Short mmCIF file of C-alpha atoms in Angstrom, two decimals:
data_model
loop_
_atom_site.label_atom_id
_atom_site.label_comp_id
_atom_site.label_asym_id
_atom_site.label_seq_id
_atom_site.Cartn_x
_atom_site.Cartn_y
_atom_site.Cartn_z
CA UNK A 54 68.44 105.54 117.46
CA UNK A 55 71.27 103.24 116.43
CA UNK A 56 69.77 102.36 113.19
CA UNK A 57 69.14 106.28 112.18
CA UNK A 58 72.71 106.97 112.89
CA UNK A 59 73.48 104.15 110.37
CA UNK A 60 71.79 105.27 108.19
CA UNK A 61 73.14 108.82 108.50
CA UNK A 62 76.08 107.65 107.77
CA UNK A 63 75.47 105.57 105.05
CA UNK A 64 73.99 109.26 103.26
CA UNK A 65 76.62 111.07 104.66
CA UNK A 66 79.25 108.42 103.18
CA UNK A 67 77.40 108.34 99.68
CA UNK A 68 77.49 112.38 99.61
CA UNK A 69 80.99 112.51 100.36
CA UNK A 70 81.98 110.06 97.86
CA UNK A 71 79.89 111.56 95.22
CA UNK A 72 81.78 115.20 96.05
CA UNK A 73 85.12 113.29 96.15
CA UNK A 74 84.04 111.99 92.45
CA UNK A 75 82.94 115.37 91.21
CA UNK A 76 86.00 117.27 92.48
CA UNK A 77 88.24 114.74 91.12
CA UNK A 78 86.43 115.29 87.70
CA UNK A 79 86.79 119.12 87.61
CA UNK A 80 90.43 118.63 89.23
CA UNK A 81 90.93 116.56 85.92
CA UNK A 82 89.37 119.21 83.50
CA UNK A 83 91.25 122.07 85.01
CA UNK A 84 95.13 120.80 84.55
CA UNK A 85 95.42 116.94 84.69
CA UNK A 86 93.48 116.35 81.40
CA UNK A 87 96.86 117.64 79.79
CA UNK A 88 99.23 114.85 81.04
CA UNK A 89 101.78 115.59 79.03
CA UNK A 90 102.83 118.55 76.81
CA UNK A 91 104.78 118.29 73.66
CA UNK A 92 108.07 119.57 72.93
CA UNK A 93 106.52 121.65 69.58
CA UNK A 94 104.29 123.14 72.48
CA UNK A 95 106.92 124.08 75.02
CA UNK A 96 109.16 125.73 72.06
CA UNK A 97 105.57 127.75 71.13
CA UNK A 98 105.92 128.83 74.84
CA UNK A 99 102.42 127.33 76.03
CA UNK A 100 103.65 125.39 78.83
CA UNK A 101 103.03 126.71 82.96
CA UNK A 102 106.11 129.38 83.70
CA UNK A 103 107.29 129.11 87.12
CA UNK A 104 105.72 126.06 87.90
CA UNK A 105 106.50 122.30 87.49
CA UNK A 106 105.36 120.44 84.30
CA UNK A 107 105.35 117.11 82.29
CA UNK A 108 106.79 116.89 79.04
CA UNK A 109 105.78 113.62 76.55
CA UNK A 110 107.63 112.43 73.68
CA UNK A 111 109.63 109.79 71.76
CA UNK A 112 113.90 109.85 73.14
CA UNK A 113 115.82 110.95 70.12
CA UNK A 114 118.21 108.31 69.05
CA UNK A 115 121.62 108.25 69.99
CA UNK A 116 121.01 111.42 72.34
CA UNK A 117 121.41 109.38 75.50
CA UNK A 118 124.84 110.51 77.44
CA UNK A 119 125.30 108.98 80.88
CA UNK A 120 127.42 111.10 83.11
CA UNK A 121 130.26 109.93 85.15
CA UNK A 122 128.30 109.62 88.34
CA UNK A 123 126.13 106.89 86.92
CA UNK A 124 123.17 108.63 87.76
CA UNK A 125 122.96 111.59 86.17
CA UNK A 126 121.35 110.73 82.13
CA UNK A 127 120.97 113.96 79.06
CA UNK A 128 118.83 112.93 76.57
CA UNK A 129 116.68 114.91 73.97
CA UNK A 130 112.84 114.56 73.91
CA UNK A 131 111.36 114.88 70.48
CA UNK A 132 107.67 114.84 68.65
CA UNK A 133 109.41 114.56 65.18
CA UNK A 134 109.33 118.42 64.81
CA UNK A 135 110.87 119.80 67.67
CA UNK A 136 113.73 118.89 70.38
CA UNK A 137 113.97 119.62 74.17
CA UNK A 138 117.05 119.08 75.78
CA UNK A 139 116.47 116.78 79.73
CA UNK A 140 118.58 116.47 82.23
CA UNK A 141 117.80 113.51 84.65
CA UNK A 142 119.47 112.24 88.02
CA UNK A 143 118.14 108.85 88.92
CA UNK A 144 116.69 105.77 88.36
CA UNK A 145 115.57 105.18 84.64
CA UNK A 146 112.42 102.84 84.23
CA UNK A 147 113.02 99.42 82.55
CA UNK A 148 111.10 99.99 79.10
CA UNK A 149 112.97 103.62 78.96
CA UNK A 150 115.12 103.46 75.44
CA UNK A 151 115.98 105.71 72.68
CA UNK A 152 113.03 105.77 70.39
CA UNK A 153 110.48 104.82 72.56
CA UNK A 154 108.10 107.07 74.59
CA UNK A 155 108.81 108.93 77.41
CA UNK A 156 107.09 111.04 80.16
CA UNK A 157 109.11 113.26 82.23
CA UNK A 158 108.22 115.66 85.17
CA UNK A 159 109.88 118.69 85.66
CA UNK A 160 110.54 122.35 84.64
CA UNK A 161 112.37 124.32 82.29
CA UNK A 162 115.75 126.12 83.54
CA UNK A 163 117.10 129.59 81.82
CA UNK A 164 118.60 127.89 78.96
CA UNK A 165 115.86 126.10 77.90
CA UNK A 166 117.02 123.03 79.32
CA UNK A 167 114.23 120.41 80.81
CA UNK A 168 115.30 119.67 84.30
CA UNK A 169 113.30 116.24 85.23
CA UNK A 170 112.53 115.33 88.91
CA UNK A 171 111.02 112.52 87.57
CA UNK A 172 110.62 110.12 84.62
CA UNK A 173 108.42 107.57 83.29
CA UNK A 174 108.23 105.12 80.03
CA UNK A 175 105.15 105.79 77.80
CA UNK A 176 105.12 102.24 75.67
CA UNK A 177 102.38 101.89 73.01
CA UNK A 178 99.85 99.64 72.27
CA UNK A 179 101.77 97.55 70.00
CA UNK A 180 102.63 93.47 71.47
CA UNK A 181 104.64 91.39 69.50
CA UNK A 182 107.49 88.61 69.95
CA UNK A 183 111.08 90.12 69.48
CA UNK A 184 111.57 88.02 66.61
CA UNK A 185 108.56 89.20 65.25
CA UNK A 186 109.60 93.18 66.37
CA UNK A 187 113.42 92.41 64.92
CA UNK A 188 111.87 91.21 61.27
CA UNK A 189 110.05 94.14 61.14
CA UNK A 190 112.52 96.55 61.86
CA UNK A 191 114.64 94.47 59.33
CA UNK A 192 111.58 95.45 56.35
CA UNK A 193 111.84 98.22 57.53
CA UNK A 194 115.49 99.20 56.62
CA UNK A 195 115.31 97.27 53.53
CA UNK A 196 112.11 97.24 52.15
CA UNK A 197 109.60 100.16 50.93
CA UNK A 198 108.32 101.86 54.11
CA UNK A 199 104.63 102.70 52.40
CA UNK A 200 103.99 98.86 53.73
CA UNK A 201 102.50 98.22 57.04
CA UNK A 202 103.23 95.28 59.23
CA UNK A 203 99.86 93.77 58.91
CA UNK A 204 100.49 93.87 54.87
CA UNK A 205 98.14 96.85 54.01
CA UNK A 206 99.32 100.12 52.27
CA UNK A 207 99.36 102.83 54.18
CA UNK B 45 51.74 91.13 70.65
CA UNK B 46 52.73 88.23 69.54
CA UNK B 47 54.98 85.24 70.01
CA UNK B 48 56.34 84.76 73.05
CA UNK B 49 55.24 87.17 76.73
CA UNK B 50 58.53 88.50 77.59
CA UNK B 51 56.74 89.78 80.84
CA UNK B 52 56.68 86.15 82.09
CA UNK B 53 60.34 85.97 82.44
CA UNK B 54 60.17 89.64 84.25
CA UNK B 55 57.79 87.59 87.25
CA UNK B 56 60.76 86.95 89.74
CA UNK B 57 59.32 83.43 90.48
CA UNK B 58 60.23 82.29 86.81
CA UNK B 59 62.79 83.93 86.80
CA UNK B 60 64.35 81.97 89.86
CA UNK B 61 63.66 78.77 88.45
CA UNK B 62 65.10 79.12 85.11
CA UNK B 63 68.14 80.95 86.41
CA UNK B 64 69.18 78.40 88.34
CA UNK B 65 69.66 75.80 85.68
CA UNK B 66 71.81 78.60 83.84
CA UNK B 67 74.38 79.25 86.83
CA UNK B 68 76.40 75.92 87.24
CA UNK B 69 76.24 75.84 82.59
CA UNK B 70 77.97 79.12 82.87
CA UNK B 71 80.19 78.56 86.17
CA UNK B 72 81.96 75.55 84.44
CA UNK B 73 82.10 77.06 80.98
CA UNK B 74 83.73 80.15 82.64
CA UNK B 75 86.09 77.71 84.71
CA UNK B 76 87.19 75.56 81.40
CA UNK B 77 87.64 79.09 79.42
CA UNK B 78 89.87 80.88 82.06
CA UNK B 79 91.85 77.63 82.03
CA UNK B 80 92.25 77.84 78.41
CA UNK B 81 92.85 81.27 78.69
CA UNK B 82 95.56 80.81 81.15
CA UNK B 83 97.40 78.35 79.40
CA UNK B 84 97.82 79.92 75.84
CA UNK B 85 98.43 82.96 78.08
CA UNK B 86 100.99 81.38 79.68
CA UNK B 87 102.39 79.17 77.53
CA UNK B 88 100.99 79.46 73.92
CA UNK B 89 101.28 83.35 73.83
CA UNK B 90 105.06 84.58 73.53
CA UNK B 91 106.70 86.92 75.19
CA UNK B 92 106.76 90.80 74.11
CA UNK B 93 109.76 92.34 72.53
CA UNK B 94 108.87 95.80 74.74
CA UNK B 95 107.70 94.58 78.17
CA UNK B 96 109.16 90.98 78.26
CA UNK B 97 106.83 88.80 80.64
CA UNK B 98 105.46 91.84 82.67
CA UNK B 99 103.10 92.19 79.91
CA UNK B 100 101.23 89.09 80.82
CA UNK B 101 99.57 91.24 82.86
CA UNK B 102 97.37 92.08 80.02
CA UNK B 103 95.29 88.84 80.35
CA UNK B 104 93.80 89.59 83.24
CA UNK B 105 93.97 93.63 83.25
CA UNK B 106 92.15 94.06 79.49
CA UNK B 107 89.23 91.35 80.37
CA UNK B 108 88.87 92.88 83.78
CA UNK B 109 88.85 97.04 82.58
CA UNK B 110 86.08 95.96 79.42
CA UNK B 111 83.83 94.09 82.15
CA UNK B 112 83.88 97.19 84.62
CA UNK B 113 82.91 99.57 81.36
CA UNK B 114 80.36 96.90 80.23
CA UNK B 115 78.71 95.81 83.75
CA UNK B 116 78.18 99.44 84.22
CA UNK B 117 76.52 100.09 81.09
CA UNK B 118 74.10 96.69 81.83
CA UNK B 119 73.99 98.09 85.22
CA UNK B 120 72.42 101.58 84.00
CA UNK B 121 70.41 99.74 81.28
CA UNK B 122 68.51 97.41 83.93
CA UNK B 123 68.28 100.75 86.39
CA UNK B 124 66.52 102.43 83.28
CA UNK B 125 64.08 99.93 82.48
CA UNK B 126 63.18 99.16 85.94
CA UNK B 127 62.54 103.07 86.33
CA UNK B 128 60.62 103.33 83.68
CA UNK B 129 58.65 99.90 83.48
CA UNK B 130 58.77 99.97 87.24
CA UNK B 131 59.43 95.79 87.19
CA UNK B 132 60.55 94.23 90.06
CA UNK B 133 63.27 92.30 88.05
CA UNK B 134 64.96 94.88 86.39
CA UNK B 135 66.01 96.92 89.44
CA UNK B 136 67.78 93.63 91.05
CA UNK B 137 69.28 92.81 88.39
CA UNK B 138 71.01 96.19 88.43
CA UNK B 139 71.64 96.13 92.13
CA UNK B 140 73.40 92.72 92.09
CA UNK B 141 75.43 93.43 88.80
CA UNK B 142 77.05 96.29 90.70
CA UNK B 143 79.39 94.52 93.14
CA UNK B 144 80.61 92.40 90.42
CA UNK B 145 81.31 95.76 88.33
CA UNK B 146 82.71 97.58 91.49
CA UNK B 147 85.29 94.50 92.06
CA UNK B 148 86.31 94.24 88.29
CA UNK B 149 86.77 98.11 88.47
CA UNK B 150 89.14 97.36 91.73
CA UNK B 151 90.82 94.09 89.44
CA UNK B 152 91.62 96.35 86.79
CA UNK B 153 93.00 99.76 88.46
CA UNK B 154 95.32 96.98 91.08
CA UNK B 155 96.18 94.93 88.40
CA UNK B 156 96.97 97.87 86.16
CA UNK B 157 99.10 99.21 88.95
CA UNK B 158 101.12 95.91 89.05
CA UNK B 159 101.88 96.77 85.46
CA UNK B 160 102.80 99.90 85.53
CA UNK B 161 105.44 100.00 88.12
CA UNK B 162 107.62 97.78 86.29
CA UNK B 163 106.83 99.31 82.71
CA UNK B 164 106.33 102.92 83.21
CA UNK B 165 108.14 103.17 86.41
CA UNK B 166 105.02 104.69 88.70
CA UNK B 167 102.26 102.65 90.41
CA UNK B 168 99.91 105.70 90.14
CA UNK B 169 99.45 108.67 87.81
CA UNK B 170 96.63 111.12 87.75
CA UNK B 171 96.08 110.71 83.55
CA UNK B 172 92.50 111.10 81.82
CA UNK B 173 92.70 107.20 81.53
CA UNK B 174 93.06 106.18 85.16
CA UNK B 175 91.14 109.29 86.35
CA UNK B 176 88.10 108.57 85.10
CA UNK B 177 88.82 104.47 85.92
CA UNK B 178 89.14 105.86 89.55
CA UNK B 179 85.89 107.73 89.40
CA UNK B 180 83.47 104.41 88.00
CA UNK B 181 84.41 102.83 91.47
CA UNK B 182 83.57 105.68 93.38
CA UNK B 183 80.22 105.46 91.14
CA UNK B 184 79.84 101.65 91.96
CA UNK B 185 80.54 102.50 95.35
CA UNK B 186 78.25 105.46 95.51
CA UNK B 187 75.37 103.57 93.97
CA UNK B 188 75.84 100.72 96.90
CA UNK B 189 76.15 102.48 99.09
CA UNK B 190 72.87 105.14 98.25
CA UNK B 191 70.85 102.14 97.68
CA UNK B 192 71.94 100.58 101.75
CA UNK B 193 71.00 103.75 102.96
CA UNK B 194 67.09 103.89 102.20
CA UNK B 195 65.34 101.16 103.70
CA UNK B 196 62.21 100.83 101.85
CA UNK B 197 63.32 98.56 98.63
CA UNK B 198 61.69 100.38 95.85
CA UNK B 199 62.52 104.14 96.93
CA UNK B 200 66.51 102.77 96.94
CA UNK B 201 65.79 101.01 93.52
CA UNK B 202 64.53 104.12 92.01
CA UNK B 203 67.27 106.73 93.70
CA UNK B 204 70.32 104.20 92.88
CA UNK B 205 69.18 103.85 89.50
CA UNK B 206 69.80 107.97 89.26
CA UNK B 207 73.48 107.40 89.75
CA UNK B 208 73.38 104.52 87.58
CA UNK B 209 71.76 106.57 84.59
CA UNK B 210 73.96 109.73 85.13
CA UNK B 211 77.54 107.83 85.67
CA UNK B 212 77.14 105.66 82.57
CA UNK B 213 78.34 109.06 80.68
CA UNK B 214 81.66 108.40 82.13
CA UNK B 215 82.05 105.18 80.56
CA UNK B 216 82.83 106.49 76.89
CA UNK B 217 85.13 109.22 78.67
CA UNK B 218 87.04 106.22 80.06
CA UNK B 219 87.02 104.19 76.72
CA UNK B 220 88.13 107.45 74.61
CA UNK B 221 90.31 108.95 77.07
CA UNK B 222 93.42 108.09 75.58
CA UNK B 223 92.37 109.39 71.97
CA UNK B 224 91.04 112.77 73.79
CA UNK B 225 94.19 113.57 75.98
CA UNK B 226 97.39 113.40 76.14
CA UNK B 227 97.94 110.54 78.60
CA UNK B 228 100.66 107.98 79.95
CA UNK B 229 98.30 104.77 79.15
CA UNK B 230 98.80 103.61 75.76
CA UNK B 231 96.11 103.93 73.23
CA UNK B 232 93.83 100.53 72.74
CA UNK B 233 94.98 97.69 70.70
CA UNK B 234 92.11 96.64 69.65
CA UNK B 235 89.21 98.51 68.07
CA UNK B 236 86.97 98.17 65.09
CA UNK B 237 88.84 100.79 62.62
CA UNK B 238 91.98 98.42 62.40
CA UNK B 239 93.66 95.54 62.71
CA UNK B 240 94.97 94.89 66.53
CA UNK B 241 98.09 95.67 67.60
CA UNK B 242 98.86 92.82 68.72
CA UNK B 243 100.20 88.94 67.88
CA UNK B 244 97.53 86.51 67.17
CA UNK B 245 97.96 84.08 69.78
CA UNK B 246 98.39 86.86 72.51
CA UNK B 247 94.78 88.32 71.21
CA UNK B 248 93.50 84.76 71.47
CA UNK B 249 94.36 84.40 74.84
CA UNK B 250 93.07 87.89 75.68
CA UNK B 251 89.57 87.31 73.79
CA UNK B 252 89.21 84.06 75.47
CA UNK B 253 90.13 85.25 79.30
CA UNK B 254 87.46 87.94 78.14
CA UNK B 255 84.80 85.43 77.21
CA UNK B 256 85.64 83.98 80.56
CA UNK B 257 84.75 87.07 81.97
CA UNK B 258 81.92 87.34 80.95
CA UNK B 259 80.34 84.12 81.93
CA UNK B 260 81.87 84.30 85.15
CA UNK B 261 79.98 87.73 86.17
CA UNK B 262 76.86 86.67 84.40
CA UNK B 263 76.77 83.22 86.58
CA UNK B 264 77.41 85.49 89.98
CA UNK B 265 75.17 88.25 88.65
CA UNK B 266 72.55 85.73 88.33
CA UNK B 267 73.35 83.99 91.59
CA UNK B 268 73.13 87.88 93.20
CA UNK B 269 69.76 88.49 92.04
CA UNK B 270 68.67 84.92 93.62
CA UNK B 271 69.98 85.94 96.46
CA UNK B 272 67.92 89.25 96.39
CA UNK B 273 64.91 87.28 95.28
CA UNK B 274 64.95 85.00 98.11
CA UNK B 275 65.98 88.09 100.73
CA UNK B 276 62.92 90.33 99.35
CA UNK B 277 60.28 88.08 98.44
CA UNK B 278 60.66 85.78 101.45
CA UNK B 279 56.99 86.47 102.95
CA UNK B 280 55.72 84.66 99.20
CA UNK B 281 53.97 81.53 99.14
CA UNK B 282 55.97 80.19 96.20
CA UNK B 283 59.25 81.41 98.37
CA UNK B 284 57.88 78.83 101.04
CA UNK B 285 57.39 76.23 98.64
CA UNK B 286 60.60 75.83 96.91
CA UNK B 287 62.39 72.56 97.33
CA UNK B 288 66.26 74.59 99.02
CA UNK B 289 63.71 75.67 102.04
CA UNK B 290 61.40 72.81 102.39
CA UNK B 291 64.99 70.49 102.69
CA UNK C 290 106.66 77.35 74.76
CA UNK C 291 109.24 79.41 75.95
CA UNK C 292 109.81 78.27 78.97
CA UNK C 293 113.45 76.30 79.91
CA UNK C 294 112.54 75.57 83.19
CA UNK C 295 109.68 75.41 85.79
CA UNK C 296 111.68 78.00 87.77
CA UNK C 297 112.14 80.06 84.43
CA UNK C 298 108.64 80.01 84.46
CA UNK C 299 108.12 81.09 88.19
CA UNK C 300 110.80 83.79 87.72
CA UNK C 301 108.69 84.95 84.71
CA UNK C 302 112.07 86.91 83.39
CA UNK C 303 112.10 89.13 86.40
CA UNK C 304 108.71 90.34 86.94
CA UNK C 305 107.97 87.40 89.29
CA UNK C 306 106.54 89.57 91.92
CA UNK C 307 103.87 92.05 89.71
CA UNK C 308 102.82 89.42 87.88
CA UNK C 309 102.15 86.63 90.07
CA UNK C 310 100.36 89.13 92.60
CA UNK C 311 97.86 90.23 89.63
CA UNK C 312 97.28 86.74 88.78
CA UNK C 313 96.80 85.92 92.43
CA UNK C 314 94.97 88.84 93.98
CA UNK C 315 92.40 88.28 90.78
CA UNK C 316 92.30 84.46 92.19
CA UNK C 317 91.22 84.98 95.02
CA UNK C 318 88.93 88.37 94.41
CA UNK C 319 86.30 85.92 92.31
CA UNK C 320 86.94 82.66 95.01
CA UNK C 321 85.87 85.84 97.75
CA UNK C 322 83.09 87.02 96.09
CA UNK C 323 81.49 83.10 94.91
CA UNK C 324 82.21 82.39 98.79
CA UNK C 325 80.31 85.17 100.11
CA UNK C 326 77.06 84.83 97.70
CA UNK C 327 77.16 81.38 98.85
CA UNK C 328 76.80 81.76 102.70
CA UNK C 329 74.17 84.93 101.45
CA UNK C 330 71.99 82.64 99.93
CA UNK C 331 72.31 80.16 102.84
CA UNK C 332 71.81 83.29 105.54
CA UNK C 333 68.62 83.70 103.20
CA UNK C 334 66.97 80.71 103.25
CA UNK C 335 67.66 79.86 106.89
CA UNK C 336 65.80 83.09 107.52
CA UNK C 337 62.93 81.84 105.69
CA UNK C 338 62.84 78.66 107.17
CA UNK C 339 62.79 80.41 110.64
CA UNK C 340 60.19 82.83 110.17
CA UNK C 341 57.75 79.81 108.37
CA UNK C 342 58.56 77.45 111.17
CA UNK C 343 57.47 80.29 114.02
CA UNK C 344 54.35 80.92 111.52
CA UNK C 345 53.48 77.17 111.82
CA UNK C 346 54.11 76.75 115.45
CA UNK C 347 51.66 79.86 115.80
CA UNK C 348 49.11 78.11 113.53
CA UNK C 349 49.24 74.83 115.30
CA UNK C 350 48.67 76.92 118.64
#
């Protein structure tokens, strides 16, 4: 008796953590598999109306105002093409800079404005000293830009 | 045929024997290499003009994601042959690589939580990348767990190594996640179209803690399926002869 | 190295507490699981020597 309820359990346990797997997968097709959208996407219009989004992009430099509160951040989200306009209150991530990735949640208010309940650094795949990262950036001013940092052409 | 009769190393009773010179060879070449690893990780590798010293992280998070992907896909190889070839071997070795796989999966979704609070500011996020992480435990789990639940040895071999089969498909979602979505996890650093993304000394340390990794979970892999052995074939007279139970 | 100090080093430039936890939980995940196939394989072969010692003692009987 004790054993067969073990082992009912055990087959109940597997079943329920194969359905856990399979909803999770079709939870992740339906809306999760887009993390982010871009901002060339939300000027198209082909973001969720009504409802509560995430928008993914590079900070555009020098967009980054602080209001008086301390809290309260504006900065511009970019994908090269296209600009959206976030307003944040809160805590900023370390790695969060102009120029480097971002991921903010949130939804769009009547002026087109992104209004963030939530933000989060995207960094890339890219490791490197500073010293390394500061002569490269120095290349890059200087220097052709058709040159890649491992010495290849583009 | 000819040449050598793979077959004989298929008899578990071989098998036992010549495993068991191999485990202590690759225990202390894992030890020595995760030392090495460690120390140009630590002190060797600098530190990253992005992340600073959180990124560190990587040594142990990278070596720990690739050995969940590739444990699984040994895991479904030796469920495959053992289904088809019916031998005894192949289904133990794919029922002990699986908790090794299952706690590499855990190592690399904590660990990768460590990191991301203090880079991307969230512990969790439901992106393609960690989703389908998420989802090979629950398959580790799920084929543990199916196999404990049939008592007779061969009919859980043969309905484990189902799982096994069908869940290796999500191990090239996880690898190509990030180049199929849009998701907060970075892209890889390393892959065979270019050159990584990354300083040379930090990839050294990385490819070594990975090598590390590897002869770690084949040593307890191999110590798993003596373990199994010994547990299954313990009414065999060569069981009763060996020189650990006649001590 | 770029270390100044051993506490430099402990501090690891703020991230003290995410990184030494990885590092650590990883530690002592693999010490766990080498622990645990150790006492399996001694569980194992204590069993066998049981059940060959009762199959003697019923042989010499």
């Amino acid at each position: 008796m004790k054993l067969r309820y073990k082992r009912l359990g055990l087959i109940l346990g597997a079943v329920a953590l194969v359905a856990v797997a399979i909803g999770l997968v079709l939870n992740a097709f339906q809306s999760n598999i887009v993390f982010f959208y871009t901002p060339t996407q939300i000027v198209n219009g082909e973001v969720p109306k009504e409802t509560s989004f995430r928008i993914g992009g590079m900070v555009l430099e020098g967009s980054l105002k602080r209001q008086d509160d301390g809290l309260t951040v504006q900065f511009a989200v970019t994908d090269t093409v296209n600009v959206v306009p976030v307003t944040y209150t809160g805590i900023l991530p370390d790695l969060f800079k102009e120029g480097k990735g971002v991921v903010a949640q949130g939804a769009l208010d009547s002026q087109g404005r992104f209004v963030a309940s939530n933000v989060l650094a995207k960094h890339d795949e890219n490791y490197m000293p500073p010293e390394a990262a500061e002569a490269l950036k120095r290349a890059k001013v200087t220097q052709s830009p058709a040159v890649q940092p491992d010495g290849s052409n583009s | 045929m000819t040449g050598i009769n793979w077959f004989k190393y298929a008899a578990p009773q071989t098998f036992f024997h010549l495993s068991g010179k191999w485990i202590p060879v690759l225990g202390w070449i894992a030890f020595f290499l995760a030392i090495a690893g460690l120390y140009i990780g630590f002190f060797i590798a600098p530190t990253d003009f992005q992340q600073g010293e959180a990124y560190r992280i990587i040594f142990i998070h990278v070596p720990a994601a690739w050995m969940s992907m590739v444990i699984y896909l040994a895991m479904a190889f030796w469920a495959a042959i053992g289904l088809v070839f019916n031998t005894r071997l192949s289904a133990m070795m794919a029922l002990a690589l699986a908790p090794t796989g299952a706690l590499f999966t855990a190592l690399a979704l904590i660990t990768g939580s460590f990191w991301g609070k203090p880079t991307w500011g969230t512990w969790w996020v439901w992106d393609a990348r960690l989703t389908s992480e998420l989802i090979l435990l629950f398959l580790y789990v799920g084929f543990i767990a199916l196999h404990a639940s049939i008592d007779n040895p061969q009919r859980a071999d043969r309905a484990a190594a189902i799982i096994a089969i069908v869940g290796a498909l999500n191990v090239p979602i996880i690898y190509f996640s990030v180049q199929w979505w849009n998701t907060l996890h970075q892209g890889a650093s390393i892959n065979v179209a270019s050159a990584p993304k990354m300083a040379v000394t930090m990839l050294i340390g990385m490819l070594v803690m990975t090598l590390a990794s590897w002869a770690y979970s084949v040593a307890v892999a191999l110590f798993r399926v003596r373990c199994i052995i010994l547990e299954r074939e313990r009414h065999a007279a060569w069981v009763n002869d060996l020189k650990e139970v006649k001590s | 190295m770029q270390w100044n100090s051993f506490a430099d080093f402990l501090s690891m430039g703020g991230y003290a507490v995410y990184v030494w936890s990885s590092f650590g939980l990883t530690i002592l995940a693999l010490i766990w699981e080498v622990a645990a196939l150790r006492l399996r394989k001694s569980k194992a072969i204590k069993q066998i020597k049981q059940a060959d010692a009762w199959a003697k003692r019923r042989v010499e009987r």
